[in-house]
Coordinates of C-alpha atoms in Angstrom, one line a residue:
M1 CA 145.2 25.8 121.8
K2 CA 144.3 22.4 119.9
D3 CA 141.0 22.4 121.7
I4 CA 139.8 25.4 120.2
D5 CA 141.3 24.2 117.1
E6 CA 139.5 20.8 117.0
M7 CA 136.0 22.7 118.6
T8 CA 136.4 25.1 115.5
D9 CA 136.5 22.6 113.1
T10 CA 133.8 20.7 115.1
T11 CA 131.5 23.4 114.3
E12 CA 132.1 24.1 110.7
L13 CA 131.3 20.6 110.6
L14 CA 128.2 20.8 112.2
K15 CA 127.2 23.7 110.5
K16 CA 128.0 22.2 107.3
G17 CA 125.9 18.8 108.4
I18 CA 122.6 21.1 109.3
K19 CA 122.6 23.0 106.3
K20 CA 122.6 20.0 104.0
Q21 CA 120.2 18.1 105.9
L22 CA 118.1 20.7 105.8
E23 CA 118.3 21.5 101.6
S24 CA 117.9 18.1 101.3
T25 CA 114.7 18.0 103.7
I26 CA 113.6 21.5 100.9
V27 CA 114.2 19.1 98.0
T28 CA 112.4 15.9 99.5
L29 CA 109.5 18.4 100.4
Q30 CA 109.7 19.7 97.0
L31 CA 109.5 16.4 95.0
I32 CA 106.6 14.8 97.2
H33 CA 104.8 17.9 96.9
Q34 CA 105.3 18.1 92.7
Y35 CA 104.2 14.5 92.8
E36 CA 101.1 14.4 90.5
E37 CA 99.5 12.1 93.0
C38 CA 100.0 14.1 96.5
P39 CA 96.7 14.7 97.9
K40 CA 95.3 18.9 98.1
N41 CA 95.4 18.6 101.7
I42 CA 98.8 17.7 102.0
S43 CA 100.5 19.4 99.0
K44 CA 99.3 22.9 100.5
M45 CA 100.5 22.0 104.2
L46 CA 104.1 21.1 102.1
Y47 CA 104.0 24.2 100.6
N48 CA 103.8 26.2 103.8
Q49 CA 105.8 23.7 105.4
I50 CA 109.0 23.7 102.1
G51 CA 108.0 28.2 102.6
V52 CA 109.1 27.7 106.6
L53 CA 112.3 25.5 105.7
V54 CA 113.6 28.0 103.0
F55 CA 112.7 31.2 105.9
C56 CA 114.7 28.8 108.2
N57 CA 117.6 28.0 105.9
E58 CA 118.2 31.9 105.5
E59 CA 118.3 32.8 108.7
L60 CA 120.9 30.0 109.6
D61 CA 123.0 31.8 106.9
K62 CA 123.0 35.1 108.6
L63 CA 123.5 33.9 111.6
F64 CA 126.4 31.7 110.8
K65 CA 127.5 34.5 108.9
Y66 CA 127.3 36.6 112.1
L67 CA 129.0 34.1 114.2
N68 CA 131.5 33.8 112.0
F69 CA 132.2 37.5 112.4
L70 CA 132.4 37.6 116.2
D71 CA 134.8 34.2 116.2
G72 CA 136.8 37.2 114.3
L73 CA 136.1 39.9 116.8
I74 CA 137.2 37.4 119.8
D75 CA 140.1 36.7 117.4
Y76 CA 141.4 40.0 117.2
I77 CA 140.2 40.5 121.1
S78 CA 142.8 37.6 122.4

């Protein structure tokens, strides 16, 4: 049973790490996008990329929620 607990801990660490890295990337791109000397064409690309990353972040939240629900359901059945 210890192996399953270790896997769960690792999975949670991965989830948190992915979320933190994604959020950090979003903030970094926002800072570059808001920089006065950022060229317009790059600013437009960054704006689109930021939007996609925010969408991905929201979808990850949903996915992690469903995975937690599924894990709970599997534990209940076992």
